[in-house]
Coordinates of C-alpha atoms and ligand atoms in Angstrom, one line a residue:
Chain A
M994 CA -9.4 -228.5 -262.8
S995 CA -12.4 -226.2 -263.4
K996 CA -15.9 -227.6 -263.8
V997 CA -18.5 -225.1 -264.8
L998 CA -22.3 -225.3 -264.2
I999 CA -24.3 -222.9 -266.3
I1000 CA -27.9 -222.2 -265.3
A1001 CA -30.0 -222.2 -268.4
E1002 CA -32.6 -219.5 -269.3
H1003 CA -35.5 -220.7 -271.4
A1004 CA -39.2 -220.0 -272.0
N1005 CA -41.9 -221.8 -273.9
G1006 CA -39.7 -224.7 -274.9
K1007 CA -37.0 -222.4 -276.3
L1008 CA -33.5 -222.0 -274.9
N1009 CA -32.6 -218.3 -274.6
A1010 CA -29.5 -217.4 -276.6
S1011 CA -28.0 -216.1 -273.4
T1012 CA -27.2 -219.7 -272.3
A1013 CA -25.1 -220.3 -275.4
K1014 CA -23.2 -217.0 -274.7
C1015 CA -22.4 -218.3 -271.2
V1016 CA -21.0 -221.4 -272.7
T1017 CA -18.7 -219.2 -274.9
C1018 CA -17.6 -217.3 -271.9
A1019 CA -16.8 -220.5 -269.9
A1020 CA -14.9 -222.1 -272.8
K1021 CA -12.4 -219.1 -272.7
F1022 CA -10.6 -220.7 -269.7
S1023 CA -10.8 -224.2 -271.0
P1024 CA -12.5 -226.0 -268.1
A1025 CA -12.5 -229.7 -267.8
A1026 CA -16.3 -229.8 -268.1
I1027 CA -19.1 -227.4 -269.0
E1028 CA -22.5 -228.6 -267.8
I1029 CA -25.9 -227.0 -268.0
L1030 CA -28.5 -227.1 -265.3
I1031 CA -32.0 -226.4 -266.5
L1032 CA -35.0 -225.9 -264.1
G1033 CA -38.6 -225.9 -265.1
S1034 CA -41.7 -228.0 -265.5
D1035 CA -41.7 -229.1 -269.1
L1036 CA -38.1 -229.3 -270.1
D1037 CA -37.6 -231.8 -273.0
A1038 CA -37.4 -229.3 -275.8
A1039 CA -35.1 -226.7 -274.1
A1040 CA -32.9 -229.4 -272.5
A1041 CA -32.4 -231.0 -276.0
Q1042 CA -31.3 -227.6 -277.3
A1043 CA -28.9 -227.2 -274.4
A1044 CA -27.4 -230.6 -275.0
A1045 CA -26.7 -229.8 -278.6
L1046 CA -24.5 -226.8 -277.8
Q1047 CA -20.8 -227.2 -278.7
G1048 CA -18.6 -227.9 -275.7
V1049 CA -21.4 -228.9 -273.3
T1050 CA -20.6 -232.2 -271.7
R1051 CA -23.8 -232.9 -269.8
V1052 CA -27.2 -231.4 -269.1
L1053 CA -29.0 -231.8 -265.7
S1054 CA -32.7 -231.4 -265.9
L1055 CA -34.6 -230.5 -262.8
S1056 CA -38.2 -230.7 -263.5
N1057 CA -41.1 -230.2 -261.0
P1058 CA -44.4 -228.3 -261.0
E1059 CA -43.1 -225.7 -258.6
N1060 CA -40.4 -224.8 -261.2
A1061 CA -42.9 -223.8 -263.8
T1062 CA -42.0 -220.1 -263.2
A1063 CA -38.6 -218.9 -262.3
I1064 CA -38.9 -217.7 -258.7
A1065 CA -35.5 -217.0 -257.4
A1066 CA -36.4 -217.9 -253.8
N1067 CA -37.4 -221.4 -255.1
Y1068 CA -34.7 -221.9 -257.7
A1069 CA -31.7 -220.7 -255.6
P1070 CA -31.7 -223.5 -253.0
Q1071 CA -32.2 -226.1 -255.8
V1072 CA -29.3 -224.7 -257.7
V1073 CA -27.1 -224.8 -254.6
A1074 CA -28.1 -228.5 -254.0
A1075 CA -27.3 -229.4 -257.6
A1076 CA -24.1 -227.4 -257.8
N1077 CA -22.0 -229.4 -255.4
G1078 CA -18.6 -230.2 -256.8
Y1079 CA -18.5 -227.4 -259.4
S1080 CA -15.8 -224.8 -259.4
H1081 CA -17.9 -222.2 -261.3
I1082 CA -21.6 -221.4 -261.4
F1083 CA -22.6 -219.1 -264.2
G1084 CA -25.8 -217.4 -265.2
P1085 CA -26.6 -214.8 -267.9
S1086 CA -26.7 -211.2 -267.0
T1087 CA -30.3 -210.9 -268.0
T1088 CA -33.1 -210.1 -265.5
F1089 CA -33.4 -213.9 -265.0
G1090 CA -29.8 -214.3 -264.0
K1091 CA -29.6 -211.0 -262.1
D1092 CA -32.5 -212.0 -260.0
L1093 CA -31.3 -215.6 -259.3
M1094 CA -27.5 -215.7 -259.1
P1095 CA -26.9 -213.3 -256.2
R1096 CA -29.3 -215.4 -254.2
V1097 CA -27.3 -218.5 -255.1
A1098 CA -24.0 -216.8 -254.2
A1099 CA -25.3 -215.6 -250.8
L1100 CA -26.6 -219.1 -249.9
L1101 CA -23.1 -220.4 -250.7
G1102 CA -21.6 -217.5 -248.7
V1103 CA -19.5 -216.2 -251.6
S1104 CA -19.3 -213.0 -253.5
Q1105 CA -20.6 -212.7 -257.1
I1106 CA -18.9 -211.3 -260.1
S1107 CA -21.5 -209.4 -262.1
D1108 CA -21.4 -208.9 -265.8
I1109 CA -18.2 -210.7 -266.9
M1110 CA -17.1 -209.1 -270.2
S1111 CA -13.8 -210.8 -270.7
V1112 CA -11.8 -213.6 -269.2
T1113 CA -8.1 -213.5 -268.2
D1114 CA -8.0 -216.9 -266.5
S1115 CA -10.4 -219.2 -264.5
H1116 CA -10.5 -216.8 -261.6
T1117 CA -9.7 -213.4 -263.2
F1118 CA -12.2 -211.5 -265.2
Q1119 CA -13.0 -208.0 -266.5
R1120 CA -16.3 -206.3 -265.7
P1121 CA -17.7 -202.8 -266.3
I1122 CA -18.4 -200.4 -263.5
Y1123 CA -19.7 -196.8 -263.4
A1124 CA -22.0 -197.3 -266.4
G1125 CA -19.1 -198.7 -268.4
N1126 CA -16.8 -195.7 -267.8
A1127 CA -14.3 -198.0 -266.2
I1128 CA -13.4 -201.6 -266.7
A1129 CA -12.2 -203.4 -263.5
T1130 CA -10.1 -206.5 -263.4
V1131 CA -11.4 -208.7 -260.5
K1132 CA -9.9 -211.8 -259.0
A1133 CA -12.1 -214.4 -257.2
P1134 CA -10.7 -216.5 -254.4
T1135 CA -9.7 -220.0 -255.6
A1136 CA -10.8 -221.9 -252.5
Q1137 CA -14.5 -221.4 -253.1
P1138 CA -16.9 -221.6 -256.1
V1139 CA -17.0 -218.7 -258.5
V1140 CA -20.5 -217.4 -258.9
A1141 CA -20.9 -215.0 -261.8
T1142 CA -23.2 -213.5 -264.3
V1143 CA -22.1 -213.2 -268.0
R1144 CA -22.6 -210.0 -269.9
T1145 CA -24.3 -211.5 -272.9
A1146 CA -23.4 -208.6 -275.3
S1147 CA -19.7 -209.4 -274.8
F1148 CA -19.8 -213.0 -276.1
A1149 CA -21.1 -214.6 -279.3
A1150 CA -23.5 -217.6 -278.8
V1151 CA -21.7 -220.9 -279.3
G1152 CA -23.2 -223.0 -282.1
N1153 CA -24.2 -226.7 -282.0
G1154 CA -21.4 -229.2 -281.6
A1155 CA -20.7 -232.4 -283.5
S1156 CA -22.1 -234.6 -280.7
V1157 CA -25.0 -234.2 -278.3
A1158 CA -24.5 -234.3 -274.6
G1159 CA -26.4 -236.6 -272.3
I1160 CA -29.4 -235.3 -270.5
E1161 CA -29.9 -236.5 -266.9
A1162 CA -33.1 -235.9 -265.0
I1163 CA -32.2 -235.1 -261.4
T1164 CA -34.0 -234.4 -258.2
V1165 CA -32.9 -232.5 -255.2
D1166 CA -34.0 -232.8 -251.6
V1167 CA -34.9 -229.2 -250.6
A1168 CA -38.0 -227.8 -249.0
L1169 CA -39.3 -225.0 -251.1
P1170 CA -40.7 -221.9 -249.3
N1171 CA -44.3 -220.9 -250.2
H1172 CA -43.8 -217.2 -249.6
T1173 CA -43.4 -216.1 -253.2
R1174 CA -46.1 -216.7 -255.8
F1175 CA -46.2 -216.0 -259.5
V1176 CA -49.3 -214.0 -260.5
G1177 CA -48.8 -213.2 -264.2
L1178 CA -46.6 -211.9 -267.0
E1179 CA -47.6 -209.2 -269.3
A1180 CA -45.4 -209.6 -272.3
G1181 CA -44.4 -206.5 -274.2
G1182 CA -42.3 -207.1 -277.4
G1183 CA -44.7 -208.8 -279.8
E1184 CA -43.5 -210.2 -283.1
R1185 CA -40.3 -208.2 -283.6
P1186 CA -36.9 -209.8 -283.2
D1187 CA -35.6 -210.0 -279.7
L1188 CA -33.4 -207.0 -278.8
Q1189 CA -30.7 -209.0 -277.3
S1190 CA -30.2 -211.2 -280.4
A1191 CA -31.4 -209.0 -283.3
A1192 CA -28.9 -208.2 -286.0
V1193 CA -30.4 -204.7 -286.5
V1194 CA -32.0 -202.5 -283.8
I1195 CA -33.8 -199.2 -284.4
S1196 CA -34.3 -197.1 -281.2
G1197 CA -36.3 -194.0 -280.6
G1198 CA -35.8 -191.3 -277.9
R1199 CA -37.8 -188.5 -276.3
A1200 CA -37.8 -186.7 -279.6
L1201 CA -40.6 -189.0 -280.9
A1202 CA -42.8 -187.0 -278.5
S1203 CA -45.7 -189.5 -278.4
E1204 CA -46.7 -193.1 -278.4
E1205 CA -48.4 -192.5 -281.7
N1206 CA -45.3 -191.1 -283.3
F1207 CA -43.3 -194.1 -282.1
K1208 CA -45.0 -196.0 -284.9
L1209 CA -42.3 -194.4 -287.1
I1210 CA -39.7 -196.5 -285.2
Y1211 CA -41.8 -199.7 -285.5
D1212 CA -42.4 -199.1 -289.2
L1213 CA -38.7 -198.6 -289.9
A1214 CA -37.9 -201.6 -287.7
D1215 CA -40.3 -203.8 -289.6
K1216 CA -39.0 -202.6 -292.9
M1217 CA -35.5 -203.6 -291.9
K1218 CA -36.5 -206.7 -290.0
A1219 CA -35.0 -205.1 -287.0
G1220 CA -35.7 -205.1 -283.2
A1221 CA -37.2 -201.9 -281.8
G1222 CA -35.6 -200.2 -278.7
A1223 CA -36.0 -197.0 -276.8
S1224 CA -34.2 -194.6 -274.5
R1225 CA -35.2 -194.3 -270.9
A1226 CA -36.8 -190.9 -271.5
A1227 CA -39.1 -192.5 -274.2
V1228 CA -40.0 -195.3 -271.8
D1229 CA -40.6 -193.0 -268.8
A1230 CA -42.9 -190.8 -270.9
G1231 CA -44.9 -193.9 -271.9
Y1232 CA -44.1 -193.7 -275.6
A1233 CA -42.7 -197.3 -275.5
P1234 CA -42.9 -200.3 -273.1
N1235 CA -40.2 -200.9 -270.5
D1236 CA -38.8 -204.0 -272.1
M1237 CA -37.6 -201.8 -274.9
Q1238 CA -35.3 -199.8 -272.8
V1239 CA -31.7 -199.9 -273.9
G1240 CA -28.9 -198.9 -271.5
Q1241 CA -27.2 -199.2 -268.2
T1242 CA -30.4 -200.1 -266.4
G1243 CA -32.2 -201.6 -269.4
K1244 CA -30.9 -204.0 -272.0
I1245 CA -27.3 -204.3 -273.0
I1246 CA -27.2 -205.1 -276.7
A1247 CA -24.7 -205.8 -279.5
P1248 CA -26.5 -205.7 -282.8
G1249 CA -24.5 -205.4 -286.1
L1250 CA -26.3 -202.2 -286.8
Y1251 CA -27.9 -199.8 -284.3
I1252 CA -29.9 -196.8 -285.5
A1253 CA -30.5 -194.2 -282.8
V1254 CA -33.3 -191.8 -283.7
G1255 CA -33.8 -188.6 -281.6
I1256 CA -31.6 -189.9 -278.8
S1257 CA -29.1 -187.5 -277.2
G1258 CA -26.5 -190.2 -276.2
A1259 CA -26.4 -190.0 -272.4
I1260 CA -23.7 -192.3 -271.0
Q1261 CA -26.4 -194.4 -269.4
H1262 CA -27.8 -195.1 -272.9
L1263 CA -24.4 -195.5 -274.6
T1264 CA -23.2 -198.2 -272.2
G1265 CA -26.0 -200.3 -273.6
I1266 CA -24.8 -200.1 -277.2
K1267 CA -21.0 -199.9 -277.1
D1268 CA -20.6 -203.3 -278.5
A1269 CA -22.8 -202.6 -281.5
G1270 CA -21.1 -203.1 -284.9
T1271 CA -22.1 -199.9 -286.6
I1272 CA -24.0 -197.0 -284.8
V1273 CA -26.0 -194.6 -286.9
A1274 CA -27.4 -191.5 -285.3
I1275 CA -30.2 -189.2 -286.6
N1276 CA -30.5 -186.1 -284.5
K1277 CA -31.3 -182.5 -285.3
D1278 CA -28.7 -181.2 -282.9
S1279 CA -25.3 -181.4 -284.4
E1280 CA -23.8 -181.1 -280.9
A1281 CA -25.6 -184.1 -279.5
P1282 CA -23.2 -186.5 -277.7
I1283 CA -24.5 -189.4 -279.7
F1284 CA -22.4 -188.1 -282.6
E1285 CA -19.2 -188.7 -280.6
V1286 CA -19.8 -192.5 -280.9
A1287 CA -21.8 -192.7 -284.1
D1288 CA -20.1 -194.3 -287.1
I1289 CA -22.5 -192.5 -289.3
G1290 CA -24.2 -189.3 -288.2
L1291 CA -27.0 -187.4 -289.9
V1292 CA -28.1 -184.0 -288.6
A1293 CA -31.8 -183.9 -289.5
D1294 CA -35.3 -183.7 -288.3
L1295 CA -36.3 -187.3 -287.7
F1296 CA -39.9 -186.6 -288.9
V1297 CA -38.4 -185.8 -292.3
A1298 CA -35.5 -188.1 -292.3
V1299 CA -37.2 -191.4 -291.2
P1300 CA -40.0 -191.3 -293.8
E1301 CA -37.4 -190.4 -296.4
L1302 CA -35.2 -193.4 -295.3
M1303 CA -38.3 -195.7 -295.5
A1304 CA -39.0 -194.5 -299.0
A1305 CA -35.3 -195.1 -300.0
L1306 CA -35.5 -198.6 -298.7
G1307 CA -38.4 -199.3 -301.1
Chain B
M212 CA -45.2 -201.7 -240.8
K213 CA -41.5 -200.8 -240.3
I214 CA -39.4 -200.2 -243.3
L215 CA -35.6 -200.2 -243.7
V216 CA -34.2 -198.4 -246.7
G217 CA -30.7 -198.5 -248.0
L218 CA -29.1 -195.2 -249.1
K219 CA -25.7 -195.6 -250.7
R220 CA -23.4 -192.6 -251.2
V221 CA -22.2 -192.8 -254.9
V222 CA -20.6 -190.5 -257.4
D223 CA -23.4 -188.4 -258.9
Y224 CA -24.8 -189.9 -262.2
T225 CA -23.9 -186.8 -264.1
V226 CA -20.2 -187.2 -263.4
R227 CA -18.2 -188.9 -266.1
V228 CA -15.6 -190.7 -263.9
Q229 CA -12.0 -191.0 -265.0
V230 CA -9.7 -194.0 -264.3
K231 CA -6.5 -192.9 -262.5
P232 CA -3.5 -192.9 -264.8
D233 CA -1.8 -195.7 -262.8
G234 CA -4.9 -197.9 -263.1
S235 CA -5.3 -198.1 -259.3
G236 CA -8.9 -196.9 -259.2
V237 CA -11.2 -194.3 -260.4
A238 CA -10.8 -190.6 -259.4
T239 CA -13.6 -189.9 -256.9
D240 CA -12.0 -187.2 -254.8
G241 CA -13.6 -183.8 -255.2
V242 CA -16.4 -185.0 -257.5
K243 CA -20.0 -184.5 -256.7
H244 CA -21.6 -187.4 -254.6
S245 CA -25.3 -188.1 -254.2
I246 CA -27.7 -190.7 -252.9
N247 CA -27.7 -193.6 -255.4
P248 CA -30.6 -192.6 -257.7
F249 CA -32.4 -195.9 -257.2
D250 CA -32.2 -195.5 -253.4
E251 CA -34.0 -192.2 -253.6
I252 CA -36.8 -194.1 -255.4
A253 CA -36.7 -196.7 -252.7
L254 CA -37.0 -194.1 -250.0
E255 CA -39.8 -192.3 -251.8
E256 CA -41.8 -195.5 -252.0
A257 CA -41.3 -196.1 -248.2
L258 CA -42.5 -192.6 -247.5
R259 CA -45.6 -193.0 -249.6
L260 CA -46.4 -196.3 -247.8
R261 CA -46.2 -194.4 -244.5
E262 CA -48.3 -191.5 -245.9
Q263 CA -50.9 -194.0 -246.9
G264 CA -51.0 -195.3 -243.4
K265 CA -49.5 -198.6 -244.4
A266 CA -46.2 -198.0 -242.7
T267 CA -45.4 -196.4 -239.4
E268 CA -41.6 -195.9 -239.4
V269 CA -39.0 -195.5 -242.1
I270 CA -35.4 -196.0 -241.2
V271 CA -32.6 -195.0 -243.6
V272 CA -29.3 -197.0 -243.5
S273 CA -26.0 -196.2 -245.1
I274 CA -22.8 -198.2 -244.8
G275 CA -19.7 -196.2 -245.6
A276 CA -17.3 -193.5 -244.6
Q277 CA -18.1 -190.4 -242.4
T278 CA -19.3 -188.5 -245.5
S279 CA -22.2 -191.0 -245.9
M280 CA -23.9 -188.9 -243.2
Q281 CA -24.6 -186.3 -245.9
Q282 CA -26.8 -188.8 -247.8
L283 CA -28.5 -189.8 -244.5
D284 CA -29.2 -186.1 -243.8
S285 CA -30.9 -185.8 -247.2
G286 CA -32.9 -189.0 -246.5
L287 CA -34.1 -187.5 -243.2
A288 CA -34.9 -184.2 -244.9
M289 CA -36.9 -186.2 -247.5
G290 CA -38.9 -187.6 -244.5
A291 CA -37.4 -190.7 -243.0
N292 CA -37.9 -191.0 -239.3
R293 CA -34.4 -191.9 -238.3
A294 CA -31.0 -192.9 -239.7
I295 CA -28.4 -195.6 -239.0
H296 CA -24.9 -195.0 -240.2
V297 CA -22.7 -198.0 -240.2
K298 CA -19.3 -196.5 -240.3
T299 CA -16.3 -197.9 -242.2
D300 CA -13.6 -196.6 -244.5
R301 CA -13.3 -199.8 -246.3
A302 CA -15.0 -200.4 -249.7
I303 CA -18.0 -202.6 -248.9
Q304 CA -18.8 -205.3 -251.4
P305 CA -22.5 -206.5 -251.8
L306 CA -22.1 -209.6 -249.7
T307 CA -20.7 -207.7 -246.8
A308 CA -23.4 -205.0 -247.2
A309 CA -26.0 -207.8 -247.1
R310 CA -24.5 -209.2 -243.9
V311 CA -24.6 -205.8 -242.3
F312 CA -28.2 -205.4 -243.3
L313 CA -29.0 -208.8 -241.8
K314 CA -27.5 -207.6 -238.4
L315 CA -29.7 -204.5 -238.6
I316 CA -32.7 -206.6 -239.5
E317 CA -32.1 -208.8 -236.4
Q318 CA -32.0 -205.6 -234.3
E319 CA -34.8 -203.7 -235.9
K320 CA -37.1 -206.5 -237.1
P321 CA -38.5 -204.6 -240.1
D322 CA -41.5 -205.9 -242.2
L323 CA -40.0 -204.6 -245.4
V324 CA -36.5 -203.8 -246.7
I325 CA -36.4 -201.6 -249.8
L326 CA -33.2 -201.1 -251.7
G327 CA -32.2 -199.8 -255.1
K328 CA -31.8 -202.4 -257.8
Q329 CA -28.2 -201.4 -258.4
A330 CA -25.6 -199.0 -257.1
I331 CA -24.5 -196.9 -260.0
D332 CA -20.8 -197.1 -258.9
D333 CA -20.2 -200.8 -258.7
D334 CA -23.2 -201.7 -260.9
A335 CA -23.4 -205.0 -259.0
N336 CA -27.2 -205.5 -258.7
Q337 CA -26.8 -208.0 -255.8
T338 CA -27.4 -206.6 -252.4
A339 CA -31.2 -207.0 -252.2
Q340 CA -31.1 -210.6 -253.5
M341 CA -28.3 -211.5 -251.0
I342 CA -30.2 -210.0 -248.0
A343 CA -33.3 -212.0 -249.0
A344 CA -31.2 -215.2 -249.2
L345 CA -29.5 -214.7 -245.9
W346 CA -32.8 -213.7 -244.2
D347 CA -34.6 -216.6 -245.9
R348 CA -37.4 -214.3 -247.0
P349 CA -39.0 -213.4 -250.4
Q350 CA -37.4 -211.0 -252.9
A351 CA -39.1 -208.9 -255.5
T352 CA -36.4 -207.3 -257.6
F353 CA -36.7 -204.5 -260.2
A354 CA -40.1 -203.3 -258.8
S355 CA -42.1 -200.8 -260.9
K356 CA -45.3 -201.1 -258.8
V357 CA -46.0 -202.1 -255.2
E358 CA -49.4 -202.7 -253.6
V359 CA -50.0 -203.8 -250.1
L360 CA -52.5 -206.7 -249.8
G361 CA -52.8 -207.4 -246.1
A362 CA -49.8 -209.4 -245.0
S363 CA -48.4 -209.6 -248.5
L364 CA -47.3 -207.4 -251.3
R365 CA -48.3 -207.5 -255.0
V366 CA -45.2 -206.3 -256.9
T367 CA -44.9 -205.7 -260.6
R368 CA -41.3 -206.3 -261.8
E369 CA -39.6 -205.0 -264.9
V370 CA -38.2 -208.1 -266.6
D371 CA -36.7 -208.7 -270.1
A372 CA -39.9 -210.3 -271.3
G373 CA -42.2 -207.5 -270.0
L374 CA -43.9 -206.9 -266.7
E375 CA -44.1 -209.8 -264.2
T376 CA -46.3 -209.8 -261.2
L377 CA -45.4 -211.6 -257.9
D378 CA -47.1 -211.9 -254.6
V379 CA -44.6 -211.9 -251.7
D380 CA -45.4 -212.5 -248.0
L381 CA -44.1 -210.0 -245.5
P382 CA -41.4 -209.6 -244.3
A383 CA -39.8 -209.2 -247.7
V384 CA -37.0 -207.5 -249.6
L385 CA -37.7 -205.2 -252.6
S386 CA -35.3 -203.8 -255.1
V387 CA -36.7 -200.9 -257.1
D388 CA -36.5 -199.9 -260.7
L389 CA -36.6 -196.3 -262.1
R390 CA -40.2 -196.2 -263.0
L391 CA -41.6 -197.0 -259.6
N392 CA -42.1 -193.3 -258.7
T393 CA -40.5 -189.9 -258.9
P394 CA -38.8 -188.9 -255.7
R395 CA -39.9 -185.6 -254.0
F396 CA -37.6 -182.6 -253.8
I397 CA -36.3 -181.5 -250.4
K398 CA -37.5 -178.1 -249.2
L399 CA -35.4 -175.9 -247.0
P400 CA -37.7 -176.2 -243.9
D401 CA -37.4 -179.9 -244.2
I402 CA -33.7 -179.7 -243.8
M403 CA -34.1 -177.7 -240.6
K404 CA -36.7 -180.1 -239.2
A405 CA -34.5 -183.0 -240.0
K406 CA -31.7 -181.7 -237.8
A407 CA -33.5 -183.0 -234.7
K408 CA -34.1 -186.5 -236.0
P409 CA -32.2 -189.4 -234.4
R410 CA -29.0 -190.5 -236.1
A411 CA -27.4 -193.7 -234.8
I412 CA -23.7 -194.3 -235.6
I413 CA -22.5 -197.9 -235.4
D414 CA -18.9 -198.9 -236.0
F415 CA -18.7 -201.5 -238.7
D416 CA -16.2 -203.5 -236.7
S417 CA -18.5 -203.7 -233.7
L418 CA -21.1 -205.7 -235.7
G419 CA -19.0 -208.8 -236.0
V420 CA -19.8 -209.1 -239.7
D421 CA -17.7 -211.6 -241.6
S422 CA -16.2 -209.6 -244.5
G423 CA -13.8 -212.3 -245.6
D424 CA -13.1 -214.0 -248.9
H425 CA -14.0 -211.2 -251.2
L426 CA -13.3 -210.3 -254.8
T427 CA -10.0 -208.5 -255.3
Y428 CA -10.2 -205.5 -257.5
V429 CA -6.8 -205.9 -259.2
S430 CA -6.8 -202.9 -261.6
Y431 CA -8.9 -200.5 -263.6
A432 CA -8.8 -199.4 -267.2
P433 CA -10.7 -196.9 -269.3
P434 CA -13.1 -198.5 -271.7
V435 CA -12.0 -198.9 -275.4
K436 CA -13.2 -195.8 -277.1
R437 CA -15.3 -195.9 -280.2
Q438 CA -13.8 -193.9 -283.0
K439 CA -15.8 -190.8 -284.1
G440 CA -17.3 -191.7 -287.5
V441 CA -18.4 -189.7 -290.5
M442 CA -21.2 -187.2 -290.9
V443 CA -23.4 -187.5 -293.9
A444 CA -25.3 -184.7 -295.5
D445 CA -28.6 -186.3 -296.2
V446 CA -30.6 -189.5 -296.4
P447 CA -29.3 -190.6 -299.8
A448 CA -25.8 -190.3 -298.4
L449 CA -26.8 -192.3 -295.3
V450 CA -28.2 -195.1 -297.5
A451 CA -25.0 -195.0 -299.6
A452 CA -22.8 -195.2 -296.5
L453 CA -24.8 -198.2 -295.2
K454 CA -24.6 -200.0 -298.5
Q455 CA -20.9 -199.4 -298.6
K456 CA -20.6 -201.1 -295.3
G457 CA -22.7 -204.0 -296.5
L458 CA -25.4 -203.2 -294.0
L459 CA -28.2 -202.7 -296.6
Ligands
LIG2722 C1 -29.6 -194.2 -262.7 C2 -29.9 -193.8 -264.1 C3 -30.1 -194.9 -265.0 C4 -30.4 -194.6 -266.3 N1 -30.5 -195.6 -267.2 C5 -30.8 -195.4 -268.5 C6 -30.9 -196.4 -269.5 O1 -30.8 -197.6 -269.1 N2 -31.2 -196.1 -270.8 C7 -31.3 -194.8 -271.2 O2 -31.6 -194.6 -272.4 N3 -31.2 -193.8 -270.3 C8 -31.0 -194.1 -269.0 N4 -30.9 -193.0 -268.1 C9 -31.3 -191.7 -268.5 C10 -30.3 -190.9 -269.3 O3 -29.5 -190.2 -268.4 C11 -31.0 -189.9 -270.3 O4 -31.8 -189.0 -269.5 C12 -31.8 -190.5 -271.4 O5 -31.1 -191.5 -272.0 C13 -32.3 -189.4 -272.3 O6 -33.1 -190.0 -273.3 P1 -33.2 -189.3 -274.8 O7 -31.9 -189.3 -275.4 O8 -34.3 -190.0 -275.5 O9 -33.8 -187.9 -274.4 P2 -33.0 -186.5 -274.5 O10 -31.8 -186.5 -273.8 O11 -34.0 -185.4 -274.2 O12 -32.7 -186.3 -276.0 C14 -33.6 -186.2 -277.1 C15 -32.8 -185.9 -278.3 O13 -33.6 -185.8 -279.4 C16 -33.2 -184.7 -280.3 N5 -34.4 -184.3 -281.1 C17 -35.4 -183.6 -280.6 N6 -36.3 -183.4 -281.6 C18 -35.8 -184.0 -282.7 C19 -36.3 -184.2 -284.0 N7 -37.5 -183.7 -284.4 N8 -35.5 -184.8 -284.9 C20 -34.3 -185.4 -284.5 N9 -33.8 -185.2 -283.3 C21 -34.6 -184.5 -282.4 C22 -32.6 -183.7 -279.4 O14 -31.6 -182.9 -280.1 C23 -32.0 -184.6 -278.3 O15 -30.6 -184.9 -278.6 C24 -30.6 -193.3 -266.7 C25 -30.4 -192.2 -265.8 C26 -30.1 -192.5 -264.5 C27 -30.0 -191.4 -263.5
LIG2723 N1 -22.9 -199.3 -248.6 C1 -24.3 -199.3 -248.7 N2 -25.0 -198.5 -247.9 C2 -26.4 -198.5 -248.0 N3 -27.0 -199.2 -248.9 C3 -26.3 -200.0 -249.8 C4 -24.9 -200.1 -249.7 N4 -24.5 -200.9 -250.7 C5 -25.6 -201.4 -251.3 N5 -26.7 -200.8 -250.8 C6 -28.1 -201.0 -251.3 O1 -28.1 -202.1 -252.2 C7 -28.5 -201.6 -253.5 C8 -27.9 -202.4 -254.5 O2 -26.5 -202.2 -254.5 P1 -25.5 -203.2 -255.4 O3 -25.8 -204.6 -255.1 O4 -24.1 -202.8 -254.9 O5 -25.7 -202.8 -256.8 C9 -28.3 -200.1 -253.5 O6 -29.1 -199.5 -254.4 C10 -28.5 -199.8 -252.0 O7 -29.9 -199.6 -251.8

């Protein structure tokens, strides 16, 4: 029988929604147990949130001062030590999971399945390749643990269950290397809803033409209580910070409503939004590829249309 | 400092690949191939470190079929000192690629290995992390800025929360993100000059790399297509359409 260990992602006492999405993914093949391993230095709050998730049977809490920041070279050997006896080790396909999970897989000497988007059975999964232009069905060997990352846009977050799982503090006996040191984190985002969980996202592209003009996107986002995103071209040009990039090499998101403003719709961008509920495109070029996928398209100059939309929203 | 750079041959990013009608794979014959875009950035960074006097030698490595030599030729024309082609006709998964790199690391003893953060064909995003694990050395993934500080590097990484900075002791493995630099263009005389540069060819099977127990790619399918929607004439019509869908 399958026994799944999910590596939790959290920050500042808050469990990241990606963890609850991994639980949903794991539940698809009805494993005998779904347990969560959480690493950090001050874990009480986040561990309690993990323990409340529906279907989670146990939470393992691995707290020590070295775990205060998620350094893959430190976390990976601890995960391996704690993961003995599990048939599956899952992490989210966020930069946290992408950094950590391949290091875990290599220490175990197994391959990793990146970006699970759907589940056939406990060892057969679908994943996107070629910027989402093809979906591959891959089978993992059954004689070794399955290490995988879960494409968070493909799964809804599981809610809280009727009962709360037990939390066990564990220790592992591994010597941590001292070759990788955390220096700092410069947070981008600010107060707007997180792109990966926002119900509405407004994104701007190269057409915004300056950092100053990007305020249009932020104003519309604030009016609609939305997250704000950007194309790579907008980020490269310095109009928006890197953590706003949506797409193959940025964030993969699945908001209920996505409004693309002055974005052409390159495949690398579209692969980041294909799970959005409704896509709206505002672009002055009626031939722009974004209109091929938009549910609602408006051919217009954004500098006219966006203020008009703001006014219409009151 | 000696730097090893991975150059994977991939279908060019402008090609919209098609799944074969029988679902046995994607059609890659006769389509344009290039160096994986992230790997060009990796190579550019290595060349800049050499030009700043921080590195002495840049070696480009490609694991793949005979045709991968084209990408190594481009890497040499960009400025790498020499190339290593690990030849195999098999599709190489990231763990095997990492094991090959480890063999080359044992032979070449580099101070730094720079790879792309992901190959745009398999979109795996694994190889650098796996090499670092097998080598038991630091990794700094998704790098957007690299500074040499004596025997360590200060690396800025693009993470979901913003920009993270790490110090890693050398030797180390980097995977690079798109904003690290803009790769140089190759000029015609560079191609001529590169003809004389050393190219080593190693047969994959001679390395004794364990390529066992991999993922089996069972089948391929095209993605579910989104339906083309409606065009609206103006902003009031857009607002009406959003209201009708219950989104406003
Ligand atoms: C390896 C690789 C990875 C990549 N990863 C990503 C990724 O993760 N995310 C991503 O977004 N891109 C990514 N890209 C880049 C991608 O290929 C495109 O270059 C990029 O998405 C283009 O951004 P854009 O649509 O803002 O700019 P453009 O393609 O220049 O489009 C601008 C659009 O704005 C319209 N416009 C101009 N002025 C106005 C106006 N006044 N009003 C209304 N419309 C106007 C134009 O008609 C045009 O359609 C990647 C590329 C590579 C090679
Ligand atoms: N066959 C290969 N030859 C050379 N480099 C490779 C190969 N496979 C992977 N790499 C390197 O590893 C990076 C990440 O690849 P991947 O883990 O497959 O997404 C690529 O950008 C390359 O730098």
